[in-house]
Coordinates of C-alpha atoms and ligand atoms in Angstrom, one line a residue:
M128 CA 48.3 -45.8 -5.5
K129 CA 47.2 -46.2 -2.0
P130 CA 43.7 -47.6 -1.4
S131 CA 41.1 -45.0 -0.2
I132 CA 39.3 -45.5 3.1
L133 CA 36.7 -43.6 5.1
I134 CA 36.9 -43.1 8.9
A135 CA 33.2 -42.6 9.4
R136 CA 33.3 -41.0 12.9
A137 CA 35.7 -38.9 15.0
I138 CA 38.7 -40.9 16.3
F139 CA 42.0 -40.5 18.1
P140 CA 44.3 -38.4 15.8
E141 CA 47.1 -40.9 16.1
V142 CA 44.9 -43.6 14.6
I143 CA 44.2 -41.3 11.6
S144 CA 48.0 -40.8 11.2
R145 CA 48.6 -44.5 11.4
L146 CA 46.0 -45.3 8.8
S147 CA 47.3 -42.4 6.6
S148 CA 50.6 -44.2 6.2
H149 CA 48.8 -47.0 4.5
F150 CA 45.7 -45.4 2.8
E151 CA 44.3 -42.2 1.4
V152 CA 42.1 -41.3 4.3
E153 CA 38.9 -39.3 4.4
S154 CA 38.1 -38.6 8.1
N155 CA 35.2 -37.1 9.9
Q156 CA 36.6 -35.3 12.9
D157 CA 33.5 -33.1 13.0
D158 CA 31.8 -36.3 13.9
R159 CA 28.7 -35.9 11.8
V160 CA 26.5 -39.0 12.1
F161 CA 25.9 -39.7 8.4
T162 CA 22.5 -40.6 7.1
P163 CA 22.5 -43.9 5.0
Q164 CA 22.5 -41.8 1.8
E165 CA 25.4 -39.6 3.0
L166 CA 27.3 -42.8 4.0
V167 CA 26.8 -44.2 0.5
Q168 CA 27.9 -41.0 -1.0
K169 CA 31.0 -40.7 1.3
M170 CA 31.9 -44.3 0.6
Q171 CA 32.1 -43.9 -3.2
G172 CA 35.6 -45.0 -4.4
K173 CA 36.6 -46.3 -1.0
S174 CA 38.0 -49.8 -0.4
G175 CA 37.5 -49.8 3.3
V176 CA 35.8 -48.1 6.2
L177 CA 36.5 -47.8 9.9
C178 CA 33.1 -47.3 11.5
T179 CA 31.2 -47.5 14.7
A180 CA 27.8 -49.1 15.5
S181 CA 26.0 -45.9 14.2
A182 CA 26.8 -46.8 10.6
R183 CA 24.4 -49.4 9.2
F184 CA 25.8 -51.5 6.4
N185 CA 22.8 -53.5 5.3
A186 CA 22.3 -55.2 1.9
E187 CA 20.8 -52.1 0.4
V188 CA 23.8 -49.9 1.3
L189 CA 26.3 -52.6 0.3
E190 CA 24.7 -53.0 -3.1
Q191 CA 25.7 -49.4 -3.8
L192 CA 29.3 -49.9 -2.8
P193 CA 30.9 -52.2 -5.4
E194 CA 34.4 -51.2 -4.5
L195 CA 34.2 -52.0 -0.8
K196 CA 36.5 -54.7 0.5
A197 CA 36.6 -54.3 4.2
I198 CA 34.5 -53.0 7.1
A199 CA 36.3 -52.6 10.4
N200 CA 33.7 -52.0 13.1
M201 CA 35.0 -50.3 16.2
A202 CA 32.7 -52.2 18.6
V203 CA 32.4 -55.8 19.8
G204 CA 28.7 -55.8 18.8
Y205 CA 28.1 -55.9 15.1
D206 CA 24.3 -55.9 14.7
N207 CA 24.8 -52.9 12.4
L208 CA 26.5 -55.2 9.8
D209 CA 24.6 -57.6 7.5
L210 CA 27.2 -60.4 7.6
P211 CA 25.6 -62.6 5.0
A212 CA 25.4 -59.7 2.6
C213 CA 29.1 -58.8 3.4
T214 CA 30.1 -62.4 2.7
A215 CA 28.1 -62.6 -0.5
R216 CA 30.1 -59.5 -1.7
R217 CA 33.4 -60.8 -0.3
I218 CA 33.6 -57.9 2.0
L219 CA 35.8 -58.7 5.1
A220 CA 33.9 -57.6 8.2
S221 CA 35.6 -57.4 11.6
N222 CA 34.9 -56.2 15.2
T223 CA 37.0 -55.4 18.3
P224 CA 36.4 -58.1 20.9
D225 CA 38.4 -58.8 24.1
V226 CA 40.1 -55.4 24.5
L227 CA 36.9 -54.1 26.2
N228 CA 35.9 -57.1 28.3
E229 CA 37.3 -55.9 31.7
T230 CA 36.3 -52.2 31.2
T231 CA 32.8 -53.2 30.2
A232 CA 32.5 -55.6 33.1
D233 CA 33.7 -52.8 35.5
F234 CA 30.9 -50.6 34.2
G235 CA 28.3 -53.3 34.6
W236 CA 29.2 -53.2 38.3
A237 CA 29.0 -49.4 38.4
L238 CA 25.5 -49.6 36.9
L239 CA 24.4 -52.4 39.2
M240 CA 25.6 -50.7 42.3
A241 CA 24.2 -47.3 41.3
T242 CA 20.8 -48.9 40.5
A243 CA 20.5 -51.2 43.5
R244 CA 21.8 -48.5 46.0
R245 CA 19.9 -45.6 44.4
V246 CA 23.1 -43.5 43.9
T247 CA 22.0 -41.2 41.1
E248 CA 18.4 -40.8 42.4
S249 CA 19.7 -39.7 45.9
E250 CA 22.3 -37.4 44.3
H251 CA 19.7 -35.7 42.3
W252 CA 17.6 -35.2 45.4
L253 CA 20.6 -33.8 47.3
R254 CA 21.5 -31.5 44.5
A255 CA 17.9 -30.2 44.4
G256 CA 18.3 -29.0 48.0
K257 CA 15.9 -31.5 49.5
W258 CA 18.3 -33.0 52.1
D259 CA 16.7 -31.8 55.4
K260 CA 17.7 -34.6 57.8
W261 CA 18.8 -38.2 58.2
R262 CA 15.9 -40.6 58.2
Y263 CA 15.9 -44.4 58.7
D264 CA 14.0 -45.0 55.5
Y265 CA 15.5 -42.6 53.0
F266 CA 16.6 -44.3 49.8
L267 CA 16.4 -47.9 51.0
G268 CA 18.0 -50.0 48.3
S269 CA 18.7 -53.6 47.9
D270 CA 21.8 -55.5 49.0
I271 CA 24.4 -56.7 46.5
H272 CA 26.4 -58.8 48.9
G273 CA 25.1 -62.3 49.4
S274 CA 22.5 -61.9 46.7
T275 CA 21.9 -63.9 43.5
L276 CA 23.2 -62.4 40.3
G277 CA 21.6 -63.7 37.1
I278 CA 23.6 -63.1 33.9
I279 CA 22.0 -63.5 30.5
G280 CA 24.7 -63.8 27.9
M281 CA 27.7 -65.5 29.4
G282 CA 30.4 -64.6 26.9
R283 CA 33.7 -63.1 27.7
I284 CA 32.1 -59.9 29.3
G285 CA 29.5 -61.9 31.2
Q286 CA 32.3 -64.1 32.6
A287 CA 34.3 -61.1 33.6
I288 CA 31.2 -59.7 35.5
A289 CA 30.7 -63.1 37.2
R290 CA 34.4 -63.2 38.4
R291 CA 33.9 -59.8 40.1
S292 CA 31.0 -61.1 42.1
M293 CA 33.3 -63.3 44.2
G294 CA 34.2 -60.3 46.4
F295 CA 30.5 -59.8 47.2
D296 CA 29.9 -63.4 48.1
M297 CA 27.2 -63.7 45.5
H298 CA 25.6 -66.7 44.0
V299 CA 25.8 -66.6 40.2
I300 CA 23.3 -68.2 37.9
Y301 CA 23.4 -67.7 34.1
H302 CA 21.7 -68.4 30.9
N303 CA 23.5 -68.6 27.6
R304 CA 23.0 -70.2 24.1
T305 CA 25.6 -72.8 25.1
R306 CA 26.6 -74.0 28.5
L307 CA 30.1 -73.1 29.7
T308 CA 32.7 -75.8 30.4
P309 CA 33.0 -76.9 34.0
E310 CA 36.3 -75.1 34.2
Q311 CA 34.8 -71.9 32.8
E312 CA 31.9 -72.1 35.3
A313 CA 34.3 -72.6 38.2
H314 CA 36.3 -69.6 37.1
A315 CA 33.1 -67.5 36.8
N316 CA 32.4 -67.8 40.6
N317 CA 31.0 -71.3 40.2
A318 CA 28.2 -70.0 38.0
Q319 CA 25.2 -72.3 37.7
Y320 CA 23.5 -72.8 34.3
V321 CA 19.7 -72.4 34.4
T322 CA 16.9 -71.7 32.0
K323 CA 16.0 -68.1 31.3
E324 CA 12.7 -68.6 33.3
E325 CA 14.5 -69.9 36.3
L326 CA 17.0 -67.1 36.2
L327 CA 14.3 -64.4 36.0
A328 CA 12.4 -66.0 38.9
R329 CA 15.5 -66.5 41.2
A330 CA 17.8 -63.6 40.5
D331 CA 18.0 -60.5 42.8
H332 CA 19.9 -58.7 40.1
V333 CA 19.6 -59.5 36.4
M334 CA 22.4 -58.4 34.0
L335 CA 22.0 -58.5 30.2
V336 CA 25.2 -59.0 28.3
L337 CA 24.0 -60.9 25.2
P338 CA 24.5 -59.8 21.6
Y339 CA 21.6 -58.3 19.7
S340 CA 20.1 -60.1 16.7
S341 CA 16.6 -60.8 15.4
G342 CA 16.7 -63.9 17.7
T343 CA 17.4 -61.8 20.9
H344 CA 15.0 -58.9 20.0
H345 CA 12.9 -58.2 23.1
T346 CA 14.5 -61.0 25.2
I347 CA 13.0 -59.1 28.1
S348 CA 9.4 -58.0 27.5
E349 CA 6.1 -58.0 29.5
D350 CA 6.2 -61.7 30.3
E351 CA 9.8 -61.8 31.4
L352 CA 9.5 -58.7 33.5
A353 CA 6.4 -60.3 35.2
M354 CA 8.6 -63.4 36.1
M355 CA 11.1 -61.2 38.0
K356 CA 10.9 -60.5 41.8
P357 CA 9.3 -57.1 42.7
T358 CA 12.6 -56.4 44.5
A359 CA 14.8 -57.2 41.5
T360 CA 17.0 -54.9 39.5
L361 CA 17.7 -55.2 35.8
V362 CA 20.8 -53.9 34.1
N363 CA 21.2 -53.7 30.3
L364 CA 24.8 -53.3 29.1
A365 CA 24.3 -55.0 25.8
R366 CA 22.2 -53.3 23.1
G367 CA 18.9 -51.5 22.8
G368 CA 16.3 -53.8 21.4
I369 CA 17.1 -56.7 23.8
V370 CA 14.7 -55.1 26.2
N371 CA 11.2 -53.9 25.2
D372 CA 11.6 -50.3 26.6
V373 CA 7.9 -49.6 26.7
A374 CA 7.3 -52.8 28.7
L375 CA 10.2 -51.8 31.0
I376 CA 8.8 -48.3 31.6
D377 CA 5.5 -49.9 32.6
A378 CA 7.1 -52.3 35.0
L379 CA 9.2 -49.6 36.6
R380 CA 6.2 -47.3 36.9
H381 CA 4.1 -49.9 38.6
K382 CA 7.1 -51.2 40.6
T383 CA 6.7 -54.8 39.4
I384 CA 10.5 -54.7 39.5
A385 CA 12.4 -52.4 41.8
A386 CA 14.8 -50.6 39.4
A387 CA 16.8 -50.7 36.2
G388 CA 20.2 -49.5 35.1
L389 CA 20.4 -48.9 31.3
D390 CA 23.4 -48.0 29.2
V391 CA 21.6 -48.8 25.9
F392 CA 18.2 -48.1 24.5
E393 CA 15.9 -48.8 21.7
N394 CA 16.4 -46.1 19.0
E395 CA 19.3 -44.5 20.9
P396 CA 20.3 -41.7 21.1
K397 CA 16.6 -40.8 20.9
F398 CA 15.5 -42.9 23.8
H399 CA 11.9 -43.1 25.2
S400 CA 11.3 -39.8 27.1
D401 CA 9.2 -41.6 29.7
F402 CA 12.4 -42.9 31.3
L403 CA 13.1 -39.3 32.4
T404 CA 9.9 -39.3 34.5
L405 CA 11.0 -42.3 36.6
N406 CA 13.2 -42.1 39.7
N407 CA 13.9 -45.9 39.7
V408 CA 16.1 -46.0 36.6
V409 CA 19.7 -45.1 36.1
L410 CA 20.4 -43.9 32.6
T411 CA 23.8 -43.6 30.9
P412 CA 24.7 -42.8 27.3
H413 CA 26.2 -46.1 26.0
I414 CA 29.5 -45.6 27.8
A415 CA 30.3 -49.1 29.1
S416 CA 33.6 -49.3 27.2
A417 CA 34.4 -45.6 27.7
T418 CA 37.8 -45.4 29.3
E419 CA 40.7 -43.8 27.4
P420 CA 42.9 -46.9 27.3
T421 CA 40.1 -49.1 26.2
R422 CA 38.7 -46.8 23.5
R423 CA 42.3 -46.4 22.2
A424 CA 42.7 -50.2 22.2
M425 CA 39.4 -50.5 20.3
A426 CA 40.4 -47.9 17.7
N427 CA 43.8 -49.5 17.2
C428 CA 42.2 -53.0 17.0
A429 CA 39.9 -51.7 14.3
A430 CA 42.8 -50.1 12.5
D431 CA 44.8 -53.4 12.7
N432 CA 41.8 -55.3 11.2
L433 CA 41.4 -52.8 8.3
I434 CA 45.1 -52.7 7.5
A435 CA 45.3 -56.5 7.4
A436 CA 42.1 -56.8 5.2
L437 CA 43.3 -54.3 2.7
Q438 CA 46.8 -55.8 2.5
N439 CA 45.2 -59.2 1.7
R440 CA 46.0 -60.7 5.1
R441 CA 43.4 -62.2 7.4
P442 CA 42.1 -59.6 9.8
P443 CA 42.8 -60.7 13.4
N444 CA 39.1 -60.3 14.3
L445 CA 37.4 -61.5 11.1
L446 CA 33.7 -62.1 11.5
N447 CA 33.0 -63.8 8.2
P448 CA 35.8 -66.2 7.2
A449 CA 33.5 -67.5 4.4
A450 CA 34.2 -64.2 2.6
L451 CA 37.9 -65.3 2.2
I452 CA 36.9 -68.4 0.2
Ligands
LIG727 C1 30.4 -52.3 21.6 O1 31.6 -52.5 21.5 O2 29.6 -53.1 21.0 C2 29.9 -51.2 22.3 O3 28.6 -51.3 22.7 C3 30.2 -49.9 21.5 O4 29.3 -49.9 20.4

């Protein structure tokens, strides 16, 4: 008998077909976002799940799923998974790194350019029929070329963002848990390692690309925003919760920083409605990895991980090798 799995969210049909050749599949093409109780109920009798970051597998949920052997998260971020609890239950947890690096880095630039050059704000103004004449001071933004880019979180995506800055003659400074090797720094537009405080004080544009955890909660809050230049922009590509959104709204409202570009929010998709009252913020709905080839690659990567785990092979992107022991 084939093992049973749940595909917890809508997915490319060919990925369902692929998984159906290995497993009894229950899919969710209506794309209902399950409550924790519904998730537990849907998961009964299932050995594996292909899920996205909207499904939280914490200790309380896992306790109710004694048959679960594998969780394949279709995301590089995995703050929705309690890894120690997975390991304690010998559940193999996996994510989808690398396949989204370049696409996400492209989007970081889209958000930075839109934010610094006021693209969406000026478009809304034009669409509202307010364009009466050319004026020397309409929508003055800040320059990207020749400026200092500060990247917090210099993993693979951060490095891909830094490489792209060469074309803009930028100076890159970064802060990360561990310093890159000299070769990696050279490849990342000669990125210079600095403290978080120095980065915030020097950068013209700050880009957040670090993983979310209890240790990175509110990495950017009142104090950090106060350290930034009043002309600076802040881009969050990583996860809601890394920025204190209430503090950011206050900083944007009082122009203690110039502007922000946000792809992720605290409590998304129900983000803080005060953002909608501000002109100096560009808001996108968590789409940094959203191109068709990349989302297909992520879905297939998650499927590869799930198939391997349930065939007693090591998943290519296993997050908790201790669970194998
Ligand atoms: C990721 O891969 O972590 C993206 O943010 C999608 O959740």
